[in-house]
PDB file of C-alpha atoms in Angstrom:
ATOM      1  CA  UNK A   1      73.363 -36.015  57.729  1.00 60.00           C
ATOM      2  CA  UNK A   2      74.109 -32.390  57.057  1.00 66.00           C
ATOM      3  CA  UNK A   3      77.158 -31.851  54.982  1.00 66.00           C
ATOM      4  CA  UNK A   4      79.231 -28.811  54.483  1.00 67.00           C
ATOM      5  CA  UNK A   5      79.423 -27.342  50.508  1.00 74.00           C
ATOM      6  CA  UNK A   6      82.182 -26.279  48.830  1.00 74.00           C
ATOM      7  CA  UNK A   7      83.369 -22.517  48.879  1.00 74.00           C
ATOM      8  CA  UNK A   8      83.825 -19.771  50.958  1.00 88.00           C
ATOM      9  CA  UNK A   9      84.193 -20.608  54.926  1.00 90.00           C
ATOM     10  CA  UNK A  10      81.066 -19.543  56.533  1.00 92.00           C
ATOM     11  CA  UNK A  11      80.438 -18.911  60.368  1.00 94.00           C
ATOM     12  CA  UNK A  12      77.144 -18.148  61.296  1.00 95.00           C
ATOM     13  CA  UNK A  13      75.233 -18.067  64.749  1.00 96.00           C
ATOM     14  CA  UNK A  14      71.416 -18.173  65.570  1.00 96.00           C
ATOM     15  CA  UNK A  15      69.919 -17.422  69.464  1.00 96.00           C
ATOM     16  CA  UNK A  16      66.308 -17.106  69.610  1.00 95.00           C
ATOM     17  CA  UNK A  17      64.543 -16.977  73.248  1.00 94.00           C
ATOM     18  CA  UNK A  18      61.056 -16.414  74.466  1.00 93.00           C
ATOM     19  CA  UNK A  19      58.737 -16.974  77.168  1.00 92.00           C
ATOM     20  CA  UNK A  20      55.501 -18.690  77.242  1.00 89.00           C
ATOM     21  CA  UNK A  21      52.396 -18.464  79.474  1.00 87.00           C
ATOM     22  CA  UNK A  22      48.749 -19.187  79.427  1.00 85.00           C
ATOM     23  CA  UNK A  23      47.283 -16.440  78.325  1.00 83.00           C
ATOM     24  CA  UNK A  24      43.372 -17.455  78.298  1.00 81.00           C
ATOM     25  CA  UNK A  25      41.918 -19.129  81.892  1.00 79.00           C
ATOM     26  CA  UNK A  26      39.103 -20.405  82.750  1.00 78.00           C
ATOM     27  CA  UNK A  27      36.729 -18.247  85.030  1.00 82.00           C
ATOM     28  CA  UNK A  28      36.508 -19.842  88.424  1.00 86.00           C
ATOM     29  CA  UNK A  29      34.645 -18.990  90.912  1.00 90.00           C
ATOM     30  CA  UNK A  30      35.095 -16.981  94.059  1.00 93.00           C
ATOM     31  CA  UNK A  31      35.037 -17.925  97.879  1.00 96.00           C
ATOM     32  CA  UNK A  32      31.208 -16.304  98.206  1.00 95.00           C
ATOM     33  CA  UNK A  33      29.689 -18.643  95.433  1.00 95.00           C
ATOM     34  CA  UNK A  34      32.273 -21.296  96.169  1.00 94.00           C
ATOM     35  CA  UNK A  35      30.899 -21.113  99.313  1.00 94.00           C
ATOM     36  CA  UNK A  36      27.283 -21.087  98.407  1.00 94.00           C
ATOM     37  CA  UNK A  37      27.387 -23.800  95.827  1.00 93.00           C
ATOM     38  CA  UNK A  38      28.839 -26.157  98.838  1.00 90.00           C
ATOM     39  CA  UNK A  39      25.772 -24.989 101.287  1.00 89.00           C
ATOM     40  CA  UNK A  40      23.455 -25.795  98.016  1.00 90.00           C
ATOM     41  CA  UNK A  41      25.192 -29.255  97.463  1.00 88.00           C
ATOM     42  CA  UNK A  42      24.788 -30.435 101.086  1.00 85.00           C
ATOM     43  CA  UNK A  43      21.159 -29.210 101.306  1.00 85.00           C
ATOM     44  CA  UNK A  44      20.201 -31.009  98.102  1.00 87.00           C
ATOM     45  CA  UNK A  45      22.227 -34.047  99.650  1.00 81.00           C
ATOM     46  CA  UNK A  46      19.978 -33.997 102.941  1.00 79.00           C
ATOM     47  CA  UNK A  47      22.888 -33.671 105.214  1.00 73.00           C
ATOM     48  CA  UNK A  48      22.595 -32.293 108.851  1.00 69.00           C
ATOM     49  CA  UNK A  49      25.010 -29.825 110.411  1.00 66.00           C
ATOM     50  CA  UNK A  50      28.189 -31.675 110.909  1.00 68.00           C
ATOM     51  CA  UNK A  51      29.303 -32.382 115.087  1.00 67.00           C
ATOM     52  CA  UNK A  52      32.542 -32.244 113.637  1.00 75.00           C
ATOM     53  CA  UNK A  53      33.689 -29.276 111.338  1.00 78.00           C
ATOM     54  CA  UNK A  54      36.236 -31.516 110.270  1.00 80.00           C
ATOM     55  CA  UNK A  55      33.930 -33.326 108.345  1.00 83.00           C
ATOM     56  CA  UNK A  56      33.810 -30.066 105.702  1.00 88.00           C
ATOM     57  CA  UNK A  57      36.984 -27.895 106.674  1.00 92.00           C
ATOM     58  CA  UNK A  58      36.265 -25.413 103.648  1.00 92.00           C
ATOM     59  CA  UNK A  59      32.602 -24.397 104.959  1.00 91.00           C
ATOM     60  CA  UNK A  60      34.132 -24.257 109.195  1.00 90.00           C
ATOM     61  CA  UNK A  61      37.737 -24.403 109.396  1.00 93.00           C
ATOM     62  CA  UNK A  62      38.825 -21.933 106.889  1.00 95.00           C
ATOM     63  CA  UNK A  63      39.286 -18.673 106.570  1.00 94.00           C
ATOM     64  CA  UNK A  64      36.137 -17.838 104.242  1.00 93.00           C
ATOM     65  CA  UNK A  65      37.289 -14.532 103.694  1.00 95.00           C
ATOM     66  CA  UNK A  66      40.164 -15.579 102.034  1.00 95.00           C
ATOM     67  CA  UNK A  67      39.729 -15.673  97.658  1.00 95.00           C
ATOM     68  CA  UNK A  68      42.673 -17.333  96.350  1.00 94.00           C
ATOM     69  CA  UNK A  69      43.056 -18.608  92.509  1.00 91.00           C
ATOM     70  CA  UNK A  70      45.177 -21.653  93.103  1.00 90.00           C
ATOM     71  CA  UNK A  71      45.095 -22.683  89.256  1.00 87.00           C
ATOM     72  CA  UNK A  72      47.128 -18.631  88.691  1.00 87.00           C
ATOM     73  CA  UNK A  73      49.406 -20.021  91.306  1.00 87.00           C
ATOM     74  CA  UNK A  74      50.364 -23.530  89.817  1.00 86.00           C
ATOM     75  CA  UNK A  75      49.949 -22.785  85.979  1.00 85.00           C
ATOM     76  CA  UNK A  76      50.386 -18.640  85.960  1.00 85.00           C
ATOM     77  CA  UNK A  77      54.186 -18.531  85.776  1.00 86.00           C
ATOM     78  CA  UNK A  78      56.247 -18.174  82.835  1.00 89.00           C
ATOM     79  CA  UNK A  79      58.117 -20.784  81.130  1.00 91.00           C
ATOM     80  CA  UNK A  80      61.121 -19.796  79.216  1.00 93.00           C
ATOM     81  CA  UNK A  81      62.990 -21.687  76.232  1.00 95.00           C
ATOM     82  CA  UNK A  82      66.298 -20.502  74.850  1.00 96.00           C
ATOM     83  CA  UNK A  83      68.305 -21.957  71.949  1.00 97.00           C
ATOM     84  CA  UNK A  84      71.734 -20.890  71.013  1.00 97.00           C
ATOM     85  CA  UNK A  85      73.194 -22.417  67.399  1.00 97.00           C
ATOM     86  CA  UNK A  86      76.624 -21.954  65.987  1.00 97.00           C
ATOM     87  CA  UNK A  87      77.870 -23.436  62.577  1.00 95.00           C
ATOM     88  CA  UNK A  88      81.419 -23.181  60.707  1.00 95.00           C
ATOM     89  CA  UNK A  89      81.455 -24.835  56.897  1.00 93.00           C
ATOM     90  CA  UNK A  90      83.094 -24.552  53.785  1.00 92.00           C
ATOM     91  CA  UNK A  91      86.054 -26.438  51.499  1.00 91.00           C
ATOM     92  CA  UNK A  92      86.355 -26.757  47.499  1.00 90.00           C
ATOM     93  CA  UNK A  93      86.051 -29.085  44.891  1.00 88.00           C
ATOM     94  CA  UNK A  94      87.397 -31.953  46.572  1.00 91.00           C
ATOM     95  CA  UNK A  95      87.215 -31.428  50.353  1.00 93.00           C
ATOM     96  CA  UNK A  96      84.527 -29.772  52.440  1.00 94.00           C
ATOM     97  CA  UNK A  97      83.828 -29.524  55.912  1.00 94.00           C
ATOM     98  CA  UNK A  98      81.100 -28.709  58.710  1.00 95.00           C
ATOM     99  CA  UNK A  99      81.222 -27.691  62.562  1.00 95.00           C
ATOM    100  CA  UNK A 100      77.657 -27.182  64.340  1.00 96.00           C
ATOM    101  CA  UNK A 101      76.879 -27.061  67.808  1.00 96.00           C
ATOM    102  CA  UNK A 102      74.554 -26.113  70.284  1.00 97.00           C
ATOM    103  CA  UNK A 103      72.491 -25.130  73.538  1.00 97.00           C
ATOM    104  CA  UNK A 104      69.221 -25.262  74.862  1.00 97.00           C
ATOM    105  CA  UNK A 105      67.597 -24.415  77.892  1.00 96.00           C
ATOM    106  CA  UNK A 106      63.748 -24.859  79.325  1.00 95.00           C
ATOM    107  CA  UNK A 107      62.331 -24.002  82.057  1.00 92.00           C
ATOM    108  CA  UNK A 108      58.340 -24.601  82.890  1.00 87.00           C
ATOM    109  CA  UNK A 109      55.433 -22.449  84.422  1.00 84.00           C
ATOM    110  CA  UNK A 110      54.481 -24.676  87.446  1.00 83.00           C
ATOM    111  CA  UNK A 111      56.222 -23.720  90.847  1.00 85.00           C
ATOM    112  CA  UNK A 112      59.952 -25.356  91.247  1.00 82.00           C
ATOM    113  CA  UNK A 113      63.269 -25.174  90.504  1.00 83.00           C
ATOM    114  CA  UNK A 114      62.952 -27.679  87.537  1.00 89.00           C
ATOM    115  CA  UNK A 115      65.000 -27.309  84.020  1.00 92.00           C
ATOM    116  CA  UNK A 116      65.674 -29.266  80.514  1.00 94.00           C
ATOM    117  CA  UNK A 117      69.166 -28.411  79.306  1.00 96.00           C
ATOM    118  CA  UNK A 118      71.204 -29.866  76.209  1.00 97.00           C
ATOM    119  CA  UNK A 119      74.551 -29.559  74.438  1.00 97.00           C
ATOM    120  CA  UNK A 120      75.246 -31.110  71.327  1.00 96.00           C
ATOM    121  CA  UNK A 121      77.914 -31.107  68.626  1.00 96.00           C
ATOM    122  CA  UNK A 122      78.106 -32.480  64.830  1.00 95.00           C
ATOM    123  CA  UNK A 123      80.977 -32.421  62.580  1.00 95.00           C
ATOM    124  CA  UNK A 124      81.235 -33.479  58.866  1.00 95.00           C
ATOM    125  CA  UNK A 125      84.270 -34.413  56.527  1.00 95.00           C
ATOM    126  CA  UNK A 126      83.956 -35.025  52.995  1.00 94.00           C
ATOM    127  CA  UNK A 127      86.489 -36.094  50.167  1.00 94.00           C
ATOM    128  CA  UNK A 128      85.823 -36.642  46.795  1.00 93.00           C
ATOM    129  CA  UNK A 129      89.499 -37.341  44.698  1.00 91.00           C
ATOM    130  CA  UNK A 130      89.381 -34.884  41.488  1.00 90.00           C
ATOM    131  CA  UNK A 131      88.890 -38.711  39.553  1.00 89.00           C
ATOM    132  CA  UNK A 132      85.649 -38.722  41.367  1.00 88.00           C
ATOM    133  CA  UNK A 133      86.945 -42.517  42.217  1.00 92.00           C
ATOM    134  CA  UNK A 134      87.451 -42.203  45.965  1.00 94.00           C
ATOM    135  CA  UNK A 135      85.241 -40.691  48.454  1.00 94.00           C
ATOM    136  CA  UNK A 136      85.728 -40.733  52.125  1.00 95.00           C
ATOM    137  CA  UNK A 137      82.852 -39.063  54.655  1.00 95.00           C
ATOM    138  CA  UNK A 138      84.087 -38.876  58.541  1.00 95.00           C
ATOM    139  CA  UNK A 139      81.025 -37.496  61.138  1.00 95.00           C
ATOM    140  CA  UNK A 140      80.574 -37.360  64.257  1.00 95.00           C
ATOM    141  CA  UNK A 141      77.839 -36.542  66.205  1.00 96.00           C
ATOM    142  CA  UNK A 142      77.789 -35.798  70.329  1.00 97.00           C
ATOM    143  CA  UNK A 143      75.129 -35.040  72.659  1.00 97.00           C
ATOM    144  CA  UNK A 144      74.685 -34.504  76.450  1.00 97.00           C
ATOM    145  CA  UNK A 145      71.050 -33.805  78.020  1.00 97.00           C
ATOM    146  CA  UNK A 146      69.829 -33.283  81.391  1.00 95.00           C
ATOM    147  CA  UNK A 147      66.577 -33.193  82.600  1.00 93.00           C
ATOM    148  CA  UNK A 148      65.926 -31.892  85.965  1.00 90.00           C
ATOM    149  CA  UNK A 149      61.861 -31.584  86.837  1.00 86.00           C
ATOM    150  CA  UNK A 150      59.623 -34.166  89.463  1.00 79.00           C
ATOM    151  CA  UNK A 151      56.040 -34.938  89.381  1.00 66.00           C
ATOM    152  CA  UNK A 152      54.038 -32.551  88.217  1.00 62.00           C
ATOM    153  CA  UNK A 153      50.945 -30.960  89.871  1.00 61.00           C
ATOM    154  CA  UNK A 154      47.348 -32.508  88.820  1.00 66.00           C
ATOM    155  CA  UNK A 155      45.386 -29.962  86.467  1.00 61.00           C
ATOM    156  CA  UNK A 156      42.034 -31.637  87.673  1.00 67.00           C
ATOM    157  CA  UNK A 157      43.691 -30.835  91.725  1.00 78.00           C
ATOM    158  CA  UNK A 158      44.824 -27.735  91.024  1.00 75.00           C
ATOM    159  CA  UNK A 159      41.033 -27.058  89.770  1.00 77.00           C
ATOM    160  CA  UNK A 160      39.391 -28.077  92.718  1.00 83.00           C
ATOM    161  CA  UNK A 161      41.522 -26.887  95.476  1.00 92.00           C
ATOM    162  CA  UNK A 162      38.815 -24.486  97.231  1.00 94.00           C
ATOM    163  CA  UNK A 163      39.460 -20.520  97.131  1.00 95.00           C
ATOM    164  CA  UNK A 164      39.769 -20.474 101.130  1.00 95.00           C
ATOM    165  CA  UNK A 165      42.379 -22.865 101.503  1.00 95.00           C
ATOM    166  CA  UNK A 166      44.761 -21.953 104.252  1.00 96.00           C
ATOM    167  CA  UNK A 167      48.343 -21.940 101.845  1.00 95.00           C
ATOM    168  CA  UNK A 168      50.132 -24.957 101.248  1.00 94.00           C
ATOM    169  CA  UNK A 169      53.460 -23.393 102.688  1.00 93.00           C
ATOM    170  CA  UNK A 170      54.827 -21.613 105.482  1.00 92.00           C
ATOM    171  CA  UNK A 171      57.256 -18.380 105.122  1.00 90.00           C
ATOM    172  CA  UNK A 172      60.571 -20.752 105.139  1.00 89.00           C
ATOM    173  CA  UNK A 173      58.662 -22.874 102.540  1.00 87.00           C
ATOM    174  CA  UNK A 174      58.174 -25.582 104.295  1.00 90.00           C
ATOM    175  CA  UNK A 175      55.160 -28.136 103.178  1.00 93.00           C
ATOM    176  CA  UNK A 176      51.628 -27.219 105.573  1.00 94.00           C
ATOM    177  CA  UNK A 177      49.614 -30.478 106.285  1.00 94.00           C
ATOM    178  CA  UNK A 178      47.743 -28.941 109.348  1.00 93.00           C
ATOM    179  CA  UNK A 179      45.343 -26.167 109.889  1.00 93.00           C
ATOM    180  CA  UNK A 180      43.608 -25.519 113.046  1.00 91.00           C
ATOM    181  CA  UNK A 181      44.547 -29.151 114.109  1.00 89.00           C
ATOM    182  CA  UNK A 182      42.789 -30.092 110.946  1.00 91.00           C
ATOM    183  CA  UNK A 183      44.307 -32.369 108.370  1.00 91.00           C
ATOM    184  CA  UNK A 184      44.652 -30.567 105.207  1.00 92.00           C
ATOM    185  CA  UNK A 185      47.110 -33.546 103.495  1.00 90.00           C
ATOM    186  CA  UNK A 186      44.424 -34.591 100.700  1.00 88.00           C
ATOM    187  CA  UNK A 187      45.095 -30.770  99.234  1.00 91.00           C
ATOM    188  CA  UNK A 188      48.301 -30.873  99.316  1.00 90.00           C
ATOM    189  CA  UNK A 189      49.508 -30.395  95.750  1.00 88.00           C
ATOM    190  CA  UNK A 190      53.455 -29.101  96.520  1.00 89.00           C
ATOM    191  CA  UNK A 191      54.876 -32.094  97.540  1.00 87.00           C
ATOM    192  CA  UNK A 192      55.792 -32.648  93.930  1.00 85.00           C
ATOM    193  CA  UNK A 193      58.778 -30.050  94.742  1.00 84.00           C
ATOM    194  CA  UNK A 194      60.356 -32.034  97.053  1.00 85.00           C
ATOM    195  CA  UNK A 195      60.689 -35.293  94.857  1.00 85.00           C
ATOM    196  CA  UNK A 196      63.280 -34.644  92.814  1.00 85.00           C
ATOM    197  CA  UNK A 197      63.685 -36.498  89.641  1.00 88.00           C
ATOM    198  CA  UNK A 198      67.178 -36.073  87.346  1.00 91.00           C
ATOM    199  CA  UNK A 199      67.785 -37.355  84.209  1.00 93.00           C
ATOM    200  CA  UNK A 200      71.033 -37.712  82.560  1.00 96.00           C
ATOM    201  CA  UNK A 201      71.706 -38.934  78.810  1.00 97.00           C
ATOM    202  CA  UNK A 202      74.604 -39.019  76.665  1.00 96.00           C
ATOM    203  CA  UNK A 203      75.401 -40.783  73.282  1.00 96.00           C
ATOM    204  CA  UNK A 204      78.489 -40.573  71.038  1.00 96.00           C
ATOM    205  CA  UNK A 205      77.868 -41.284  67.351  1.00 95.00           C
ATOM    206  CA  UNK A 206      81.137 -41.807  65.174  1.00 95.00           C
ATOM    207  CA  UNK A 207      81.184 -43.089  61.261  1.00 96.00           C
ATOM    208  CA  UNK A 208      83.394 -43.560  58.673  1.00 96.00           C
ATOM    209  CA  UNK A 209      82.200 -44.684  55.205  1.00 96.00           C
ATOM    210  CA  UNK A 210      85.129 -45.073  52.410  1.00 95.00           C
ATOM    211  CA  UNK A 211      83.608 -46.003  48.597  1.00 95.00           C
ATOM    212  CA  UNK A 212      86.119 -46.505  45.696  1.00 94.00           C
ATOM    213  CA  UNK A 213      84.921 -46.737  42.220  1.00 93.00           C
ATOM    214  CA  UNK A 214      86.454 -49.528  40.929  1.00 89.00           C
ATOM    215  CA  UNK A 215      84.844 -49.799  37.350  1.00 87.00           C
ATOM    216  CA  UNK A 216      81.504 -48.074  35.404  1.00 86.00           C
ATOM    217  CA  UNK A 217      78.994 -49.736  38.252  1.00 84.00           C
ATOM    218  CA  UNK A 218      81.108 -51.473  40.482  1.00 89.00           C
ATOM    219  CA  UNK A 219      82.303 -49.818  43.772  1.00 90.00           C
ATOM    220  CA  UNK A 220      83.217 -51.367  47.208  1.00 94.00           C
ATOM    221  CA  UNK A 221      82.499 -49.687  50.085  1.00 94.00           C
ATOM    222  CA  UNK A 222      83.482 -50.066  54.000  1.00 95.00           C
ATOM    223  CA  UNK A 223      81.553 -48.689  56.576  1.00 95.00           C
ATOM    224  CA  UNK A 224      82.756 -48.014  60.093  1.00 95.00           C
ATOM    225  CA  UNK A 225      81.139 -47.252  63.082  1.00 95.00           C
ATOM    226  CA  UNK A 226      81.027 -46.583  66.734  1.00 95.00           C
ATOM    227  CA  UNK A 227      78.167 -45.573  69.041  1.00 95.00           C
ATOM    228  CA  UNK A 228      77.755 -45.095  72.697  1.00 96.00           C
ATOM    229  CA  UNK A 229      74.517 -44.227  74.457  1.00 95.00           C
ATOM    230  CA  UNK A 230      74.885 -44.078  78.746  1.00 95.00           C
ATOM    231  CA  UNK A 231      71.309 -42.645  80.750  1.00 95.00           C
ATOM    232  CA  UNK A 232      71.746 -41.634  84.450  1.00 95.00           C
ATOM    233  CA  UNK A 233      68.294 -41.745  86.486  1.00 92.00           C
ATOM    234  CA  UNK A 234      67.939 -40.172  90.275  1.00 90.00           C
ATOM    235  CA  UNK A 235      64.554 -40.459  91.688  1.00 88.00           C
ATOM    236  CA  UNK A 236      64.396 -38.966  95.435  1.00 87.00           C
ATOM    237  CA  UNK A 237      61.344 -38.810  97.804  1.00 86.00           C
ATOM    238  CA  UNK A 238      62.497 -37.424 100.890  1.00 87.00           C
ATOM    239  CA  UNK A 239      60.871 -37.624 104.079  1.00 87.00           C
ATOM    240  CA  UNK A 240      60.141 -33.221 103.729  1.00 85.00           C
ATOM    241  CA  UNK A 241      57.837 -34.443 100.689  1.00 87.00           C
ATOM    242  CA  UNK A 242      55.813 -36.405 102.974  1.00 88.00           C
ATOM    243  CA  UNK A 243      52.863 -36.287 105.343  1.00 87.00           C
ATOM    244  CA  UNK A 244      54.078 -36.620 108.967  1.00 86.00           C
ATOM    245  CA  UNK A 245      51.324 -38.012 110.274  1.00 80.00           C
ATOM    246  CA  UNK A 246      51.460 -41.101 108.392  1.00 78.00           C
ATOM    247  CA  UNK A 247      53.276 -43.577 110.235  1.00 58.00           C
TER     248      UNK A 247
END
């Protein structure tokens, strides 16, 4: 438990913020030898024209002129993490004091409004009697979190999504599970935006410890305490995350 130390009253504040991104990707490849490495696959596999294009939507249904890196799109944005810390201390010989609190804030690199937030606050007492025979340490410790993100999109999908895939949302951002009157559900890997998933935890931590020296080597002590720890959970699907042409 941090503790404040006797002398002069001290304020001091700390903010550090930065951003973080993946800097090194892995070279993919492009719609042409995409493209050519599915013709290759289904050769070596023996397999006939399809009747139905359906069958292989990225070879007949899509636009193969289209060259789109879907893994820049899901893991190329910029996560951000800020941290703000203030702390007041001081006191003398027999009494000293300490005030701390804080902030942080996350946000993450894959597509959605999704954040990590906390607040938190500690606060010391100490007395020591100049007879060094009575000592008396108060803290308290609060802290409030919330966690705002959903389900997050597969690496291994986001890898294999094809380079000509028609995109996964219209203009008004609504979810695309058609193309062509082709079902494109199986790729699509933004539903996780729509199910929303919040978090909410606080805890309250109070103590109270009073020691008296009664003789050399004997002391009684009393320790008092109070803690309260309460988690909120929200978990929503809603029908906009979902494919409506299932039932």
């Amino acid at each position: 438990t941090k503790k404040g130390k006797p002398g002069k009253t001290q304020f001091n504040v700390s903010v550090d913020s930065g951003p973080n991104k993946i800097t090194r990707h892995l070279a993919m490849m492009n719609t042409p030898q995409y493209l050519a490495m599915r013709r290759e696959a289904i050769q070596n596999d023996g397999a006939s024209a399809p009747t139905d294009p359906s069958n292989y939507p990225d070879l007949y249904v899509f636009d193969t002129t289209r060259d789109h890196s879907w893994f820049n799109e899901f893991f190329g944005g910029t996560a951000n993490t800020t941290n703000v810390h203030a702390q007041l201390s001081g006191g003398n010989n027999t009494t000293t004091f300490l005030l701390s609190g804080g902030y942080s804030h996350q946000v993450f690199n894959t597509p959605g409004d999704f954040a990590q937030d906390g607040l938190f606050y500690h606060s010391s007492f100490h007395y020591n009697s100049l007879d060094h025979r009575l000592n008396i340490d108060v803290t308290g410790d609060v802290s409030y979190n919330t966690s705002d993100n959903s389900g997050s999109p597969s690496v291994g999908s986001a890898f294999l999504l094809p380079p000509d895939l028609p995109a996964l949302r219209d203009a008004k951002g609504n979810l695309v599970w058609t193309y062509n009157g082709v079902d494109i559900s199986p790729y699509q890997q933004y539903a996780y935006t729509k199910q929303t998933y919040q978090a909410r935890t606080y805890q309250f931590n109070n103590s109270l410890t009073v020691a008296y020296k009664l003789l050399p080597g004997l002391n009684i002590r009393a320790v008092l305490g109070y803690n309260d720890s309460r988690t909120g959970e929200t978990s929503i699907n809603p029908l906009s995350a979902q494919d409506p042409n299932i039932g």
